[in-house]
C-alpha atoms as a printed R data frame, in Angstrom:
    type eleno elety resid chain resno       x       y       z
1   ATOM     1    CA   UNK     A     1  -8.946  17.834  17.426
2   ATOM     2    CA   UNK     A     2 -10.978  15.734  14.953
3   ATOM     3    CA   UNK     A     3 -12.608  12.585  16.343
4   ATOM     4    CA   UNK     A     4 -13.793   9.514  14.464
5   ATOM     5    CA   UNK     A     5 -14.952   6.049  15.265
6   ATOM     6    CA   UNK     A     6 -15.496   2.789  13.714
7   ATOM     7    CA   UNK     A     7 -18.033   0.363  15.480
8   ATOM     8    CA   UNK     A     8 -16.630  -2.541  13.448
9   ATOM     9    CA   UNK     A     9 -12.978  -1.990  14.023
10  ATOM    10    CA   UNK     A    10 -11.153  -1.055  17.235
11  ATOM    11    CA   UNK     A    11 -13.045   1.700  18.911
12  ATOM    12    CA   UNK     A    12 -12.694   5.540  18.642
13  ATOM    13    CA   UNK     A    13  -9.661   7.431  17.865
14  ATOM    14    CA   UNK     A    14  -8.915  11.091  17.375
15  ATOM    15    CA   UNK     A    15  -6.425  13.140  15.301
16  ATOM    16    CA   UNK     A    16  -4.643  16.105  16.807
17  ATOM    17    CA   UNK     A    17  -3.224  18.515  14.273
18  ATOM    18    CA   UNK     A    18  -0.540  20.977  15.152
19  ATOM    19    CA   UNK     A    19   0.200  24.025  12.998
20  ATOM    20    CA   UNK     A    20   3.389  26.028  13.485
21  ATOM    21    CA   UNK     A    21   4.368  29.404  12.219
22  ATOM    22    CA   UNK     A    22   7.021  29.592   9.509
23  ATOM    23    CA   UNK     A    23   9.255  31.608  11.957
24  ATOM    24    CA   UNK     A    24   9.220  28.738  14.498
25  ATOM    25    CA   UNK     A    25  12.789  27.444  14.167
26  ATOM    26    CA   UNK     A    26  12.054  24.401  16.340
27  ATOM    27    CA   UNK     A    27   9.346  23.202  13.961
28  ATOM    28    CA   UNK     A    28  10.588  20.572  11.457
29  ATOM    29    CA   UNK     A    29   7.228  20.551   9.634
30  ATOM    30    CA   UNK     A    30   4.549  23.205   9.289
31  ATOM    31    CA   UNK     A    31   1.782  20.648   9.842
32  ATOM    32    CA   UNK     A    32   2.177  17.663  12.181
33  ATOM    33    CA   UNK     A    33  -0.482  15.271  13.455
34  ATOM    34    CA   UNK     A    34  -0.955  12.624  16.052
35  ATOM    35    CA   UNK     A    35  -3.464   9.871  16.316
36  ATOM    36    CA   UNK     A    36  -4.849   9.154  19.770
37  ATOM    37    CA   UNK     A    37  -6.300   5.679  20.333
38  ATOM    38    CA   UNK     A    38  -9.068   5.751  22.835
39  ATOM    39    CA   UNK     A    39 -10.600   2.767  24.778
40  ATOM    40    CA   UNK     A    40 -13.954   2.030  23.176
41  ATOM    41    CA   UNK     A    41 -15.473   1.399  26.571
42  ATOM    42    CA   UNK     A    42 -14.179   4.099  28.789
43  ATOM    43    CA   UNK     A    43 -12.775   6.693  26.315
44  ATOM    44    CA   UNK     A    44  -9.320   6.547  28.145
45  ATOM    45    CA   UNK     A    45  -6.332   7.261  25.971
46  ATOM    46    CA   UNK     A    46  -4.490   4.182  25.147
47  ATOM    47    CA   UNK     A    47  -1.666   5.411  22.843
48  ATOM    48    CA   UNK     A    48  -0.608   8.405  20.775
49  ATOM    49    CA   UNK     A    49   0.888   7.553  17.353
50  ATOM    50    CA   UNK     A    50   2.524   9.824  14.837
51  ATOM    51    CA   UNK     A    51   0.164  10.515  11.981
52  ATOM    52    CA   UNK     A    52   2.946  10.382   9.443
53  ATOM    53    CA   UNK     A    53   3.850   6.803  10.479
54  ATOM    54    CA   UNK     A    54   0.137   5.839  10.152
55  ATOM    55    CA   UNK     A    55  -0.054   7.322   6.731
56  ATOM    56    CA   UNK     A    56   3.203   5.662   5.726
57  ATOM    57    CA   UNK     A    57   1.936   2.183   6.456
58  ATOM    58    CA   UNK     A    58  -1.775   2.427   5.784
59  ATOM    59    CA   UNK     A    59  -1.554   3.212   2.016
60  ATOM    60    CA   UNK     A    60   0.919   0.401   1.385
61  ATOM    61    CA   UNK     A    61  -1.036  -2.035   3.560
62  ATOM    62    CA   UNK     A    62  -4.244  -1.352   1.789
63  ATOM    63    CA   UNK     A    63  -2.731  -1.847  -1.624
64  ATOM    64    CA   UNK     A    64  -0.539  -4.860  -0.920
65  ATOM    65    CA   UNK     A    65  -3.514  -6.662   0.831
66  ATOM    66    CA   UNK     A    66  -5.521  -6.063  -2.414
67  ATOM    67    CA   UNK     A    67  -2.623  -7.459  -4.420
68  ATOM    68    CA   UNK     A    68  -2.335 -10.486  -2.212
69  ATOM    69    CA   UNK     A    69  -5.958 -11.245  -3.262
70  ATOM    70    CA   UNK     A    70  -5.740 -10.461  -6.879
71  ATOM    71    CA   UNK     A    71  -2.198 -10.573  -8.281
72  ATOM    72    CA   UNK     A    72  -0.753 -13.790  -9.391
73  ATOM    73    CA   UNK     A    73   1.236 -15.342  -6.447
74  ATOM    74    CA   UNK     A    74   4.247 -16.081  -8.762
75  ATOM    75    CA   UNK     A    75   4.705 -12.472  -9.800
76  ATOM    76    CA   UNK     A    76   8.421 -11.674 -10.373
77  ATOM    77    CA   UNK     A    77   8.529  -8.077 -11.446
78  ATOM    78    CA   UNK     A    78   7.038  -5.092  -9.749
79  ATOM    79    CA   UNK     A    79   6.867  -1.603 -11.317
80  ATOM    80    CA   UNK     A    80   6.405   1.302  -8.999
81  ATOM    81    CA   UNK     A    81   5.478   4.693 -10.625
82  ATOM    82    CA   UNK     A    82   6.412   7.438  -8.278
83  ATOM    83    CA   UNK     A    83   9.437   8.190  -6.080
84  ATOM    84    CA   UNK     A    84   7.889   9.729  -2.944
85  ATOM    85    CA   UNK     A    85   7.155   8.376   0.564
86  ATOM    86    CA   UNK     A    86   4.349   6.131  -0.645
87  ATOM    87    CA   UNK     A    87   6.726   4.542  -3.247
88  ATOM    88    CA   UNK     A    88   9.264   3.874  -0.507
89  ATOM    89    CA   UNK     A    89   6.652   2.151   1.733
90  ATOM    90    CA   UNK     A    90   5.501   0.120  -1.284
91  ATOM    91    CA   UNK     A    91   8.921  -1.398  -1.884
92  ATOM    92    CA   UNK     A    92   8.974  -2.754   1.625
93  ATOM    93    CA   UNK     A    93   5.397  -3.918   1.793
94  ATOM    94    CA   UNK     A    94   5.405  -5.723  -1.580
95  ATOM    95    CA   UNK     A    95   8.706  -7.371  -0.745
96  ATOM    96    CA   UNK     A    96   7.246  -8.749   2.504
97  ATOM    97    CA   UNK     A    97   4.040 -10.151   0.913
98  ATOM    98    CA   UNK     A    98   5.567 -11.274  -2.391
99  ATOM    99    CA   UNK     A    99   8.849 -12.872  -1.405
100 ATOM   100    CA   UNK     A   100   9.238 -14.295  -4.903
101 ATOM   101    CA   UNK     A   101   9.789 -10.881  -6.412
102 ATOM   102    CA   UNK     A   102  13.027 -10.773  -8.385
103 ATOM   103    CA   UNK     A   103  12.970  -7.221  -9.684
104 ATOM   104    CA   UNK     A   104  11.488  -3.850  -8.413
105 ATOM   105    CA   UNK     A   105  11.468  -1.156 -11.057
106 ATOM   106    CA   UNK     A   106  11.182   2.512  -9.982
107 ATOM   107    CA   UNK     A   107  10.007   5.211 -12.294
108 ATOM   108    CA   UNK     A   108   9.485   8.774 -11.142
109 ATOM   109    CA   UNK     A   109   9.360  12.266 -12.715
110 ATOM   110    CA   UNK     A   110  12.634  13.011 -10.994
111 ATOM   111    CA   UNK     A   111  15.172  10.331 -11.944
112 ATOM   112    CA   UNK     A   112  17.453  11.616  -9.103
113 ATOM   113    CA   UNK     A   113  14.827  10.831  -6.470
114 ATOM   114    CA   UNK     A   114  14.269   7.417  -7.892
115 ATOM   115    CA   UNK     A   115  18.061   6.659  -7.761
116 ATOM   116    CA   UNK     A   116  18.092   7.775  -4.047
117 ATOM   117    CA   UNK     A   117  15.188   5.575  -3.240
118 ATOM   118    CA   UNK     A   118  16.766   2.563  -5.117
119 ATOM   119    CA   UNK     A   119  19.980   3.172  -3.181
120 ATOM   120    CA   UNK     A   120  18.056   3.218   0.192
121 ATOM   121    CA   UNK     A   121  16.275   0.002  -0.748
122 ATOM   122    CA   UNK     A   122  19.348  -1.808  -2.116
123 ATOM   123    CA   UNK     A   123  19.170  -4.303   0.811
124 ATOM   124    CA   UNK     A   124  15.961  -5.837  -0.553
125 ATOM   125    CA   UNK     A   125  16.055  -9.429  -1.752
126 ATOM   126    CA   UNK     A   126  14.750  -8.325  -5.125
127 ATOM   127    CA   UNK     A   127  16.927  -6.252  -7.302
128 ATOM   128    CA   UNK     A   128  15.798  -2.530  -7.068
129 ATOM   129    CA   UNK     A   129  16.394  -0.623 -10.339
130 ATOM   130    CA   UNK     A   130  15.514   2.688 -11.750
131 ATOM   131    CA   UNK     A   131  14.011   3.090 -15.234
132 ATOM   132    CA   UNK     A   132  12.894   6.105 -17.287
133 ATOM   133    CA   UNK     A   133  10.730   4.471 -19.894
134 ATOM   134    CA   UNK     A   134   7.144   3.867 -18.641
135 ATOM   135    CA   UNK     A   135   6.149   1.730 -21.661
136 ATOM   136    CA   UNK     A   136   9.166  -0.510 -21.343
137 ATOM   137    CA   UNK     A   137   8.475  -0.952 -17.612
138 ATOM   138    CA   UNK     A   138   4.811  -1.719 -18.171
139 ATOM   139    CA   UNK     A   139   5.640  -4.469 -20.697
140 ATOM   140    CA   UNK     A   140   7.935  -6.288 -18.023
141 ATOM   141    CA   UNK     A   141   5.802  -5.974 -15.004
142 ATOM   142    CA   UNK     A   142   3.585  -8.555 -13.293
143 ATOM   143    CA   UNK     A   143   2.410  -5.928 -10.890
144 ATOM   144    CA   UNK     A   144   2.109  -2.177 -11.606
145 ATOM   145    CA   UNK     A   145   1.694   0.215  -8.606
146 ATOM   146    CA   UNK     A   146   1.100   3.922  -9.351
147 ATOM   147    CA   UNK     A   147   1.569   6.426  -6.692
148 ATOM   148    CA   UNK     A   148   1.504   9.798  -8.457
149 ATOM   149    CA   UNK     A   149  -0.272  13.226  -8.285
150 ATOM   150    CA   UNK     A   150  -1.393  12.936 -11.841
151 ATOM   151    CA   UNK     A   151  -4.621  14.482 -13.079
152 ATOM   152    CA   UNK     A   152  -4.216  13.094 -16.496
153 ATOM   153    CA   UNK     A   153  -4.200   9.272 -17.037
154 ATOM   154    CA   UNK     A   154  -0.773   7.807 -17.585
155 ATOM   155    CA   UNK     A   155  -1.434   4.010 -17.862
156 ATOM   156    CA   UNK     A   156  -2.571   2.781 -21.247
157 ATOM   157    CA   UNK     A   157  -4.425  -0.517 -21.206
158 ATOM   158    CA   UNK     A   158  -3.137  -1.377 -24.644
159 ATOM   159    CA   UNK     A   159   0.385  -1.748 -23.341
160 ATOM   160    CA   UNK     A   160  -0.256  -3.903 -20.421
161 ATOM   161    CA   UNK     A   161   0.401  -7.673 -20.608
162 ATOM   162    CA   UNK     A   162  -2.423 -10.223 -19.803
163 ATOM   163    CA   UNK     A   163  -2.239 -11.329 -16.287
164 ATOM   164    CA   UNK     A   164  -0.869  -8.070 -14.946
165 ATOM   165    CA   UNK     A   165  -2.266  -6.693 -11.698
166 ATOM   166    CA   UNK     A   166  -2.600  -2.931 -11.655
167 ATOM   167    CA   UNK     A   167  -2.656  -1.106  -8.139
168 ATOM   168    CA   UNK     A   168  -3.878   2.478  -8.460
169 ATOM   169    CA   UNK     A   169  -3.093   4.703  -5.463
170 ATOM   170    CA   UNK     A   170  -2.460   8.263  -6.480
171 ATOM   171    CA   UNK     A   171  -5.700   9.765  -7.451
172 ATOM   172    CA   UNK     A   172  -7.674  10.963  -4.402
173 ATOM   173    CA   UNK     A   173  -9.741  13.872  -5.649
174 ATOM   174    CA   UNK     A   174 -12.536  14.168  -8.295
175 ATOM   175    CA   UNK     A   175 -10.254  15.601 -11.013
176 ATOM   176    CA   UNK     A   176  -7.501  13.010 -10.644
177 ATOM   177    CA   UNK     A   177  -6.841   9.900 -12.698
178 ATOM   178    CA   UNK     A   178  -3.879   7.451 -13.417
179 ATOM   179    CA   UNK     A   179  -5.556   4.886 -15.685
180 ATOM   180    CA   UNK     A   180  -6.845   5.613 -19.198
181 ATOM   181    CA   UNK     A   181 -10.197   4.361 -20.380
182 ATOM   182    CA   UNK     A   182  -8.674   1.453 -22.403
183 ATOM   183    CA   UNK     A   183  -7.323  -0.001 -19.201
184 ATOM   184    CA   UNK     A   184 -10.591   0.296 -17.398
185 ATOM   185    CA   UNK     A   185 -12.473  -1.430 -20.159
186 ATOM   186    CA   UNK     A   186  -9.843  -4.254 -20.381
187 ATOM   187    CA   UNK     A   187  -9.507  -4.991 -16.660
188 ATOM   188    CA   UNK     A   188 -11.542  -6.702 -14.014
189 ATOM   189    CA   UNK     A   189 -12.056  -3.738 -11.578
190 ATOM   190    CA   UNK     A   190 -11.989  -3.995  -7.735
191 ATOM   191    CA   UNK     A   191 -11.859  -1.439  -4.969
192 ATOM   192    CA   UNK     A   192 -10.966  -1.436  -1.241
193 ATOM   193    CA   UNK     A   193 -14.395   0.071  -0.407
194 ATOM   194    CA   UNK     A   194 -17.226   1.194  -2.581
195 ATOM   195    CA   UNK     A   195 -17.960   3.971  -0.153
196 ATOM   196    CA   UNK     A   196 -14.522   5.581  -0.550
197 ATOM   197    CA   UNK     A   197 -13.981   5.214  -4.232
198 ATOM   198    CA   UNK     A   198 -17.008   5.459  -6.523
199 ATOM   199    CA   UNK     A   199 -18.528   8.816  -5.510
200 ATOM   200    CA   UNK     A   200 -15.628  11.269  -5.174
201 ATOM   201    CA   UNK     A   201 -12.307   9.953  -6.748
202 ATOM   202    CA   UNK     A   202 -11.904  10.822 -10.424
203 ATOM   203    CA   UNK     A   203 -10.232   7.476 -11.203
204 ATOM   204    CA   UNK     A   204 -13.769   5.763 -11.381
205 ATOM   205    CA   UNK     A   205 -16.091   8.823 -10.916
206 ATOM   206    CA   UNK     A   206 -15.059  10.392 -14.302
207 ATOM   207    CA   UNK     A   207 -15.450   7.105 -16.429
208 ATOM   208    CA   UNK     A   208 -18.604   6.234 -14.705
209 ATOM   209    CA   UNK     A   209 -20.099   9.680 -15.483
210 ATOM   210    CA   UNK     A   210 -18.939   9.380 -19.036
211 ATOM   211    CA   UNK     A   211 -20.513   5.985 -19.440
212 ATOM   212    CA   UNK     A   212 -17.131   4.345 -20.198
213 ATOM   213    CA   UNK     A   213 -17.852   1.903 -17.388
214 ATOM   214    CA   UNK     A   214 -20.866   1.089 -15.329
215 ATOM   215    CA   UNK     A   215 -21.087   0.461 -11.574
216 ATOM   216    CA   UNK     A   216 -21.737  -3.156 -12.275
217 ATOM   217    CA   UNK     A   217 -18.207  -3.341 -13.914
218 ATOM   218    CA   UNK     A   218 -16.705  -2.774 -10.434
219 ATOM   219    CA   UNK     A   219 -16.709  -6.521  -9.355
220 ATOM   220    CA   UNK     A   220 -16.255  -6.044  -5.679
221 ATOM   221    CA   UNK     A   221 -14.485  -4.644  -2.624
222 ATOM   222    CA   UNK     A   222 -12.613  -6.241   0.155
223 ATOM   223    CA   UNK     A   223 -15.821  -7.657   1.604
224 ATOM   224    CA   UNK     A   224 -16.571  -9.426  -1.663
225 ATOM   225    CA   UNK     A   225 -13.011 -10.564  -2.166
226 ATOM   226    CA   UNK     A   226 -12.785 -12.051   1.316
227 ATOM   227    CA   UNK     A   227 -16.361 -13.217   2.021
228 ATOM   228    CA   UNK     A   228 -17.800 -13.911  -1.418
229 ATOM   229    CA   UNK     A   229 -14.737 -15.513  -3.164
230 ATOM   230    CA   UNK     A   230 -14.883 -12.823  -5.846
231 ATOM   231    CA   UNK     A   231 -11.547 -12.261  -7.521
232 ATOM   232    CA   UNK     A   232  -9.392 -12.905 -10.612
233 ATOM   233    CA   UNK     A   233 -11.475 -15.004 -13.075
234 ATOM   234    CA   UNK     A   234  -8.402 -16.343 -14.995
235 ATOM   235    CA   UNK     A   235  -4.645 -16.308 -14.882
236 ATOM   236    CA   UNK     A   236  -4.478 -14.158 -17.988
237 ATOM   237    CA   UNK     A   237  -6.926 -11.539 -16.772
238 ATOM   238    CA   UNK     A   238  -5.862  -8.009 -16.135
239 ATOM   239    CA   UNK     A   239  -6.967  -7.103 -12.568
240 ATOM   240    CA   UNK     A   240  -7.220  -3.467 -11.443
241 ATOM   241    CA   UNK     A   241  -7.476  -2.404  -7.803
242 ATOM   242    CA   UNK     A   242  -8.351   1.170  -6.699
243 ATOM   243    CA   UNK     A   243  -6.990   2.185  -3.310
244 ATOM   244    CA   UNK     A   244  -9.435   4.742  -1.868
245 ATOM   245    CA   UNK     A   245  -8.159   4.905   1.731
246 ATOM   246    CA   UNK     A   246 -10.280   6.169   4.548
247 ATOM   247    CA   UNK     A   247 -10.180   7.106   8.136
248 ATOM   248    CA   UNK     A   248 -10.995   3.542   9.157
249 ATOM   249    CA   UNK     A   249  -7.526   2.607   7.939
250 ATOM   250    CA   UNK     A   250  -5.873   5.250  10.137
251 ATOM   251    CA   UNK     A   251  -7.689   3.679  13.130
252 ATOM   252    CA   UNK     A   252  -6.691   0.184  12.271
253 ATOM   253    CA   UNK     A   253  -2.971   1.006  11.516
254 ATOM   254    CA   UNK     A   254  -2.670   3.133  14.736
255 ATOM   255    CA   UNK     A   255  -3.932   0.378  16.728
256 ATOM   256    CA   UNK     A   256  -1.528  -2.124  15.139
257 ATOM   257    CA   UNK     A   257   1.311   0.246  15.659
258 ATOM   258    CA   UNK     A   258   0.408   0.802  19.257
259 ATOM   259    CA   UNK     A   259   0.256  -2.919  19.868
260 ATOM   260    CA   UNK     A   260   3.644  -3.561  18.212
261 ATOM   261    CA   UNK     A   261   5.705  -5.764  20.380
262 ATOM   262    CA   UNK     A   262   3.159  -5.990  23.128
């Protein structure tokens, strides 16, 4: 069991990981987790929440909150690059916070998976479509959200239209990137937290080490966006948000889920 606490959030929580042998017929997954919410005064257990459910919502919540502060509110077209679980959660989350969306474009390495996801999300108010041309999708999009496992940058800043908001999710290790240097030097860069993004995720770590950008080019995090009125400087500015995640999000989402309907 791994414990963690956040004094500024909702009290301590723990994560319990279960590992099953491959021969265990009853195990639907080889690795399953549970988040245990504990009372911050007594340590008594308050709720146990499936870690998969926490992960499903925390990533989308982080990114869409960033978009609500940075993207143009009249955005009509969303491009999601990726077709996995995160992409699925992004369709729902962006639809909720940007009800004016008219089109959601899905592009993944496996077109079949993208079509399955589009079919599953056909009930959305916005038309959910699959595409196979990244450049064409980028040109149409008001918001671009990338949820890939790419180590090599895939988004070229030269192709992105003025005013676009770019939401980078996929990179989470030191050797991973989704945005090319040309995009970083064109965009106004923001992060969810300086602590979880600058020092260990390749998206910003690599260009910082190369001198492509400096730390002062990262204009702010959620604290700055909400408390210091930092944000998009003009309607035609390209904004870029790096989702770094973190255990604090697990804690907040687990608490929100455990309080659902109460």
